[in-house]
Short mmCIF file of C-alpha atoms and ligand atoms in Angstrom, two decimals:
data_model
loop_
_atom_site.label_atom_id
_atom_site.label_comp_id
_atom_site.label_asym_id
_atom_site.label_seq_id
_atom_site.Cartn_x
_atom_site.Cartn_y
_atom_site.Cartn_z
CA UNK V 1 10.91 -24.95 12.90
CA UNK V 2 8.31 -27.45 14.06
CA UNK V 3 6.96 -30.20 11.83
CA UNK V 4 3.58 -28.48 12.07
CA UNK V 5 5.05 -25.20 10.82
CA UNK V 6 6.58 -26.93 7.82
CA UNK V 7 3.32 -28.70 7.01
CA UNK V 8 1.36 -25.44 7.23
CA UNK V 9 3.75 -23.59 4.96
CA UNK V 10 3.49 -26.38 2.39
CA UNK V 11 -0.29 -26.33 2.68
CA UNK V 12 -0.34 -22.57 2.17
CA UNK V 13 1.85 -22.94 -0.90
CA UNK V 14 -0.49 -25.53 -2.43
CA UNK V 15 -3.91 -24.32 -1.34
CA UNK V 16 -3.34 -20.56 -0.91
CA UNK V 17 -5.53 -20.73 2.13
CA UNK V 18 -5.32 -21.52 5.83
CA UNK V 19 -7.73 -21.27 8.74
CA UNK V 20 -7.56 -18.34 11.16
CA UNK V 21 -5.95 -20.61 13.77
CA UNK V 22 -3.36 -21.76 11.26
CA UNK V 23 -2.45 -18.19 10.29
CA UNK V 24 -2.08 -17.42 13.98
CA UNK V 25 0.22 -20.39 14.38
CA UNK V 26 2.38 -19.18 11.49
CA UNK V 27 2.72 -15.76 13.08
CA UNK V 28 3.17 -16.75 16.73
CA UNK V 29 5.66 -19.52 16.11
CA UNK V 30 7.85 -17.92 13.49
CA UNK V 31 11.60 -18.39 13.65
CA UNK V 32 14.60 -17.97 11.37
CA UNK V 33 13.81 -21.21 9.54
CA UNK V 34 10.16 -20.48 8.91
CA UNK V 35 11.05 -16.98 7.73
CA UNK V 36 13.52 -18.26 5.20
CA UNK V 37 11.27 -21.07 4.00
CA UNK V 38 8.38 -18.66 3.44
CA UNK V 39 10.68 -16.17 1.75
CA UNK V 40 12.02 -18.88 -0.58
CA UNK V 41 8.56 -20.07 -1.57
CA UNK V 42 7.24 -16.52 -1.98
CA UNK V 43 10.18 -15.65 -4.20
CA UNK V 44 9.69 -18.73 -6.35
CA UNK V 45 5.99 -18.16 -6.95
CA UNK V 46 6.44 -14.43 -7.67
CA UNK V 47 9.07 -15.27 -10.29
CA UNK V 48 6.66 -17.65 -11.99
CA UNK V 49 4.38 -14.68 -12.75
CA UNK V 50 6.54 -11.58 -12.83
CA UNK V 51 10.09 -12.92 -13.20
CA UNK V 52 12.62 -10.69 -11.47
CA UNK V 53 10.77 -7.53 -12.45
CA UNK V 54 10.06 -4.75 -10.01
CA UNK V 55 7.42 -2.26 -11.13
CA UNK V 56 7.67 1.40 -10.25
CA UNK V 57 4.80 3.79 -9.57
CA UNK V 58 5.26 7.53 -9.44
CA UNK V 59 3.56 8.72 -6.27
CA UNK V 60 2.06 12.21 -6.39
CA UNK V 61 0.79 13.39 -3.02
CA UNK V 62 -1.84 15.81 -4.25
CA UNK V 63 -3.09 17.24 -0.94
CA UNK V 64 -2.56 16.86 2.79
CA UNK V 65 -5.87 18.52 3.57
CA UNK V 66 -8.18 15.95 5.14
CA UNK V 67 -11.62 15.99 6.67
CA UNK V 68 -10.92 12.86 8.68
CA UNK V 69 -9.28 12.39 12.03
CA UNK V 70 -7.76 8.90 11.82
CA UNK V 71 -6.01 8.50 15.15
CA UNK V 72 -2.70 7.24 13.74
CA UNK V 73 -2.28 9.62 10.83
CA UNK V 74 -0.01 12.66 10.78
CA UNK V 75 -2.21 14.60 8.36
CA UNK V 76 -5.39 14.06 10.39
CA UNK V 77 -7.69 17.03 10.57
CA UNK V 78 -6.93 17.58 14.26
CA UNK V 79 -3.22 18.17 13.69
CA UNK V 80 -2.88 21.95 13.98
CA UNK V 81 0.87 21.79 13.41
CA UNK V 82 0.60 20.43 9.93
CA UNK V 83 1.27 22.94 7.15
CA UNK V 84 -1.48 22.24 4.68
CA UNK V 85 -1.05 22.28 0.90
CA UNK V 86 -2.92 21.30 -2.20
CA UNK V 87 -1.41 20.80 -5.66
CA UNK V 88 -3.04 22.47 -8.64
CA UNK V 89 -3.92 20.61 -11.81
CA UNK V 90 -0.87 22.20 -13.44
CA UNK V 91 1.37 21.06 -10.57
CA UNK V 92 0.09 17.51 -10.99
CA UNK V 93 0.57 17.51 -14.75
CA UNK V 94 4.09 18.85 -14.24
CA UNK V 95 4.81 15.88 -11.92
CA UNK V 96 3.53 13.49 -14.60
CA UNK V 97 5.69 15.13 -17.23
CA UNK V 98 8.77 14.74 -15.11
CA UNK V 99 7.78 11.20 -14.16
CA UNK V 100 7.14 10.17 -17.74
CA UNK V 101 10.60 11.36 -18.71
CA UNK V 102 12.11 9.31 -15.91
CA UNK V 103 10.36 6.17 -17.14
CA UNK V 104 7.26 5.98 -14.97
CA UNK V 105 4.22 4.43 -16.66
CA UNK V 106 1.94 4.50 -13.62
CA UNK V 107 0.99 7.63 -11.73
CA UNK V 108 -0.54 7.29 -8.30
CA UNK V 109 -2.45 10.27 -7.00
CA UNK V 110 -2.81 10.02 -3.26
CA UNK V 111 -4.14 12.49 -0.76
CA UNK V 112 -6.21 13.27 2.25
CA UNK V 113 -9.97 13.45 1.81
CA UNK V 114 -9.92 16.98 0.48
CA UNK V 115 -13.31 18.26 -0.71
CA UNK V 116 -11.63 20.41 -3.33
CA UNK V 117 -11.03 17.29 -5.40
CA UNK V 118 -14.67 16.81 -6.36
CA UNK V 119 -15.65 14.30 -9.02
CA UNK V 120 -15.61 17.04 -11.61
CA UNK V 121 -12.13 18.27 -10.70
CA UNK V 122 -10.68 14.80 -10.27
CA UNK V 123 -12.23 13.36 -13.44
CA UNK V 124 -10.85 16.34 -15.34
CA UNK V 125 -7.34 15.63 -14.07
CA UNK V 126 -7.60 11.90 -14.82
CA UNK V 127 -8.82 12.60 -18.36
CA UNK V 128 -5.97 15.04 -19.03
CA UNK V 129 -3.35 12.59 -17.81
CA UNK V 130 -4.80 9.76 -19.90
CA UNK V 131 -4.98 12.04 -22.92
CA UNK V 132 -1.35 13.13 -22.62
CA UNK V 133 -0.01 9.75 -21.57
CA UNK V 134 -2.28 7.09 -23.07
CA UNK V 135 0.32 4.42 -22.38
CA UNK V 136 0.21 5.07 -18.64
CA UNK V 137 -1.95 3.68 -15.87
CA UNK V 138 -3.58 5.99 -13.35
CA UNK V 139 -4.01 4.86 -9.77
CA UNK V 140 -6.04 6.79 -7.22
CA UNK V 141 -5.78 6.69 -3.45
CA UNK V 142 -8.19 9.32 -2.23
CA UNK V 143 -10.03 7.53 0.52
CA UNK V 144 -13.73 6.87 0.82
CA UNK V 145 -16.10 8.21 -1.84
CA UNK V 146 -19.53 7.19 -3.02
CA UNK V 147 -19.99 4.32 -5.47
CA UNK V 148 -21.19 6.85 -8.02
CA UNK V 149 -18.02 8.87 -7.56
CA UNK V 150 -15.82 5.79 -7.98
CA UNK V 151 -17.76 4.93 -11.14
CA UNK V 152 -17.21 8.39 -12.61
CA UNK V 153 -13.50 8.21 -11.89
CA UNK V 154 -13.31 4.80 -13.54
CA UNK V 155 -15.16 6.08 -16.58
CA UNK V 156 -12.78 9.05 -16.74
CA UNK V 157 -10.00 6.50 -17.20
CA UNK V 158 -8.59 5.67 -13.77
CA UNK V 159 -7.33 2.09 -13.78
CA UNK V 160 -6.56 1.26 -10.18
CA UNK V 161 -7.62 2.33 -6.68
CA UNK V 162 -5.84 1.84 -3.39
CA UNK V 163 -7.88 1.87 -0.22
CA UNK V 164 -6.32 0.03 2.66
CA UNK V 165 -8.84 -1.70 4.88
CA UNK V 166 -6.39 -0.86 7.75
CA UNK V 167 -7.66 -3.76 9.87
CA UNK V 168 -10.15 -6.53 9.13
CA UNK V 169 -11.43 -6.52 12.72
CA UNK V 170 -14.36 -4.20 13.27
CA UNK V 171 -13.62 -3.56 16.92
CA UNK V 172 -9.96 -2.86 16.23
CA UNK V 173 -10.99 -0.52 13.40
CA UNK V 174 -13.04 1.41 15.95
CA UNK V 175 -9.96 1.91 18.12
CA UNK V 176 -7.96 3.43 15.29
CA UNK V 177 -10.62 5.70 13.83
CA UNK V 178 -13.00 8.40 14.99
CA UNK V 179 -16.62 7.38 15.37
CA UNK V 180 -17.59 9.12 12.12
CA UNK V 181 -15.72 6.44 10.21
CA UNK V 182 -17.01 2.91 10.08
CA UNK V 183 -15.53 -0.44 9.20
CA UNK V 184 -18.69 -1.34 7.29
CA UNK V 185 -18.30 1.73 5.07
CA UNK V 186 -14.66 0.81 4.31
CA UNK V 187 -15.72 -2.68 3.33
CA UNK V 188 -18.53 -1.32 1.20
CA UNK V 189 -16.13 1.02 -0.61
CA UNK V 190 -13.75 -1.83 -1.33
CA UNK V 191 -16.55 -3.96 -2.73
CA UNK V 192 -17.77 -1.11 -4.94
CA UNK V 193 -14.28 -0.53 -6.31
CA UNK V 194 -13.95 -4.15 -7.27
CA UNK V 195 -17.43 -4.37 -8.79
CA UNK V 196 -16.78 -1.29 -10.89
CA UNK V 197 -13.70 -2.92 -12.36
CA UNK V 198 -10.75 -1.15 -10.76
CA UNK V 199 -7.62 -3.14 -10.05
CA UNK V 200 -8.25 -2.76 -6.35
CA UNK V 201 -5.79 -2.60 -3.49
CA UNK V 202 -6.54 -3.17 0.17
CA UNK V 203 -3.95 -3.30 2.93
CA UNK V 204 -3.10 -2.92 6.56
CA UNK V 205 -0.58 -1.58 9.02
CA UNK V 206 1.61 -3.99 10.97
CA UNK V 207 2.01 -3.30 14.68
CA UNK V 208 -0.73 -0.70 14.92
CA UNK V 209 -1.93 0.08 18.46
CA UNK V 210 -4.07 -2.68 20.07
CA UNK V 211 -3.26 -5.09 17.22
CA UNK V 212 -3.12 -8.77 18.17
CA UNK V 213 -2.09 -11.88 16.26
CA UNK V 214 -5.78 -12.71 15.89
CA UNK V 215 -6.28 -9.39 14.10
CA UNK V 216 -3.43 -10.10 11.70
CA UNK V 217 -4.86 -13.56 11.01
CA UNK V 218 -8.13 -11.85 10.09
CA UNK V 219 -6.26 -9.47 7.79
CA UNK V 220 -4.75 -12.45 5.99
CA UNK V 221 -8.14 -14.15 5.77
CA UNK V 222 -9.58 -10.96 4.36
CA UNK V 223 -6.89 -10.78 1.68
CA UNK V 224 -7.64 -14.41 0.85
CA UNK V 225 -11.39 -13.86 0.51
CA UNK V 226 -11.46 -10.39 -1.03
CA UNK V 227 -8.75 -11.40 -3.49
CA UNK V 228 -7.43 -7.89 -4.27
CA UNK V 229 -5.14 -7.15 -7.19
CA UNK V 230 -2.82 -5.18 -4.89
CA UNK V 231 -2.10 -5.06 -1.18
CA UNK V 232 -0.24 -2.36 0.74
CA UNK V 233 1.39 -3.59 3.93
CA UNK V 234 3.62 -1.38 6.02
CA UNK V 235 4.67 -1.04 9.64
CA UNK V 236 2.76 1.40 11.81
CA UNK V 237 5.07 4.28 12.75
CA UNK V 238 3.96 6.77 15.42
CA UNK V 239 3.55 10.44 14.59
CA UNK V 240 4.31 12.98 17.32
CA UNK V 241 1.16 15.01 16.74
CA UNK V 242 -1.21 12.08 17.34
CA UNK V 243 -2.38 10.35 20.51
CA UNK V 244 -0.34 7.32 19.45
CA UNK V 245 2.91 9.30 19.72
CA UNK V 246 4.30 7.02 22.44
CA UNK V 247 3.18 3.75 20.93
CA UNK V 248 5.70 1.26 19.57
CA UNK V 249 6.29 1.04 15.83
CA UNK V 250 5.69 -2.18 13.89
CA UNK V 251 8.76 -4.14 12.82
CA UNK V 252 10.42 -4.72 9.49
CA UNK V 253 10.77 -8.38 10.38
CA UNK V 254 7.04 -9.07 10.90
CA UNK V 255 6.07 -6.92 7.92
CA UNK V 256 8.36 -8.95 5.65
CA UNK V 257 7.04 -12.22 7.08
CA UNK V 258 3.50 -11.12 6.27
CA UNK V 259 4.54 -10.03 2.77
CA UNK V 260 5.74 -13.59 2.10
CA UNK V 261 2.49 -15.05 3.41
CA UNK V 262 0.39 -12.69 1.29
CA UNK V 263 2.45 -13.60 -1.78
CA UNK V 264 1.61 -17.27 -1.17
CA UNK V 265 -2.08 -16.51 -0.58
CA UNK V 266 -2.27 -14.68 -3.89
CA UNK V 267 0.71 -15.60 -6.11
CA UNK V 268 -0.02 -12.99 -8.79
CA UNK V 269 -0.73 -10.06 -6.46
CA UNK V 270 1.00 -6.71 -6.97
CA UNK V 271 2.73 -6.21 -3.67
CA UNK V 272 4.58 -3.01 -2.84
CA UNK V 273 7.62 -2.82 -0.65
CA UNK V 274 6.29 0.28 1.08
CA UNK V 275 7.84 3.60 2.03
CA UNK V 276 7.03 2.89 5.69
CA UNK V 277 9.11 -0.29 5.44
CA UNK V 278 11.97 1.72 3.95
CA UNK V 279 11.60 4.24 6.76
CA UNK V 280 11.73 1.77 9.64
CA UNK V 281 14.82 -0.05 8.32
CA UNK V 282 17.48 1.30 6.03
CA UNK V 283 17.36 -1.88 3.98
CA UNK V 284 13.61 -2.28 4.37
CA UNK V 285 12.85 -1.72 0.71
CA UNK V 286 15.25 -4.45 -0.37
CA UNK V 287 14.08 -6.81 2.36
CA UNK V 288 10.48 -6.30 1.25
CA UNK V 289 11.33 -7.23 -2.33
CA UNK V 290 13.29 -10.27 -1.22
CA UNK V 291 10.26 -11.35 0.84
CA UNK V 292 7.92 -11.31 -2.16
CA UNK V 293 7.27 -7.65 -2.97
CA UNK V 294 7.36 -6.59 -6.62
CA UNK V 295 6.40 -2.91 -6.60
CA UNK V 296 8.06 0.27 -5.33
CA UNK V 297 6.48 3.69 -5.31
CA UNK V 298 9.05 6.48 -5.55
CA UNK V 299 7.93 9.96 -4.63
CA UNK V 300 7.17 12.29 -7.53
CA UNK V 301 5.62 15.09 -5.48
CA UNK V 302 7.15 18.55 -5.90
CA UNK V 303 10.09 18.93 -3.49
CA UNK V 304 8.45 21.97 -1.89
CA UNK V 305 5.59 19.86 -0.45
CA UNK V 306 7.32 16.56 0.20
CA UNK V 307 8.06 17.14 3.86
CA UNK V 308 4.48 18.22 4.44
CA UNK V 309 2.93 14.90 3.55
CA UNK V 310 4.18 13.48 6.83
CA UNK V 311 1.93 10.51 7.61
CA UNK V 312 4.34 9.32 10.31
CA UNK V 313 7.63 10.47 11.89
CA UNK V 314 10.72 10.27 9.74
CA UNK V 315 8.93 9.42 6.48
CA UNK V 316 11.69 9.19 3.88
CA UNK V 317 11.27 11.13 0.63
CA UNK V 318 14.54 12.46 -0.70
CA UNK V 319 16.91 9.51 -1.08
CA UNK V 320 16.34 6.44 -3.28
CA UNK V 321 12.61 6.78 -2.70
CA UNK V 322 12.69 10.08 -4.59
CA UNK V 323 11.75 9.72 -8.25
CA UNK V 324 14.65 11.96 -9.28
CA UNK V 325 17.06 9.44 -7.76
CA UNK V 326 15.69 6.56 -9.77
CA UNK V 327 19.15 5.54 -10.98
CA UNK V 328 20.26 4.96 -7.43
CA UNK V 329 17.16 2.91 -6.70
CA UNK V 330 17.70 0.83 -9.84
CA UNK V 331 21.24 0.03 -8.77
CA UNK V 332 20.16 -1.01 -5.30
CA UNK V 333 17.51 -3.28 -6.72
CA UNK V 334 19.83 -4.74 -9.31
CA UNK V 335 22.29 -5.48 -6.51
CA UNK V 336 19.77 -7.87 -4.94
CA UNK V 337 19.01 -9.61 -8.26
CA UNK V 338 15.93 -7.73 -9.44
CA UNK V 339 15.27 -5.34 -12.27
CA UNK V 340 13.29 -2.11 -12.23
CA UNK V 341 11.27 -1.95 -15.45
CA UNK V 342 9.49 0.76 -17.42
CA UNK V 343 6.11 -0.90 -17.91
CA UNK V 344 2.59 -0.25 -16.70
CA UNK V 345 2.92 -3.40 -14.62
CA UNK V 346 -0.70 -4.45 -14.63
CA UNK V 347 -2.06 -7.29 -12.59
CA UNK V 348 -1.63 -10.61 -14.41
CA UNK V 349 -4.84 -12.62 -14.32
CA UNK V 350 -4.60 -16.39 -13.97
N1 SAH M 1 -6.64 9.31 2.53
C1 SAH M 1 -6.25 8.16 1.75
C2 SAH M 1 -4.76 7.97 1.74
C3 SAH M 1 -4.27 7.66 3.11
S1 SAH M 1 -2.56 7.70 3.42
C4 SAH M 1 -6.96 6.95 2.31
O1 SAH M 1 -7.65 7.05 3.30
O2 SAH M 1 -6.87 5.89 1.71
C5 SAH M 1 -2.12 6.08 2.95
C6 SAH M 1 -1.90 5.06 4.06
O3 SAH M 1 -0.90 5.49 4.96
C7 SAH M 1 -3.07 4.77 4.97
O4 SAH M 1 -3.97 3.91 4.37
C8 SAH M 1 -2.39 4.17 6.20
O5 SAH M 1 -2.43 2.76 6.20
C9 SAH M 1 -0.96 4.68 6.10
N2 SAH M 1 -0.61 5.43 7.32
C10 SAH M 1 -1.21 6.52 7.83
N3 SAH M 1 -0.64 6.86 9.00
C11 SAH M 1 0.33 5.96 9.24
C12 SAH M 1 1.27 5.75 10.30
N4 SAH M 1 1.29 6.55 11.38
N5 SAH M 1 2.13 4.73 10.20
C13 SAH M 1 2.12 3.92 9.13
N6 SAH M 1 1.25 4.04 8.12
C14 SAH M 1 0.37 5.05 8.16
#
């Protein structure tokens, strides 16, 4: 590790901010020493807010029907070989019931942009869940909607919203998305979510096609400036039914490095060790937690649809990432010195 690297890591720890050039330096010149120093500092600062707690979120994949054609995504509209499904309100409530019994106190409803889930339908579902489980948080991850729609969902009781920005570089965004989608609209949505009062999550893929170090530096700068309550970071993994089928996947190593940096940018952030990270490396989930992550999102979707929500090749869903195997997950996490807790796990304000 160079002297400059050490100085930058210390500066990041103190000031929670670096210049774009400095972030690039951190990424381009990383080595075993800088990785472990960042990991150590990220771990220390996370413990100061959240101790050794790991929060769990029950992920319910409500629909793989999507009107968008994001170039990297396995459930994109253009994928004719995807068996489409949509959960009913009863299906979703059944998932919550099972999840509640297992100890989940946050339910995340994620899906493609499926027109069936209008404001009326979605608000109805949110209200029912909050009525039955008033001690639980509801997170939504349903893509881009109007500000009015987000407001209605918030008023219906939704607490959090995840909308990854995917990449903070407008040109890069254009290379990953069809022309109907715009980077400006994404940014606008994120701002609306925050203004409305959601605990808001942004996030990006690591190693996505055309991504450069400069893009990643911009992602870090964006996290710094937007100051989200949550941030989803996972490796890009190609899907065979997309034009990126032959592209390389992102690495566990770089994803973990970035998790540590994000933890130092925003010490109190809720940072998931993502399913994609667990997919790319069999110890990815644990490595993500050791690098500064403090959230895992086991899959609560009905078994019959789980294989159909295939965002990328090989997406894991039936082992420790399955809600019904929570005991196994708890043991694995305990083995690395952390504890899975039954709490809503809200963002702690400073
Ligand atoms: N429709 C919702 C939910 C999208 S799926 C939305 O737009 O927010 C959730 C996340 O999966 C996406 O934000 C994206 O970052 C990630 N994802 C999609 N395809 C992927 C791939 N091939 N590899 C890794 N992550 C992927």
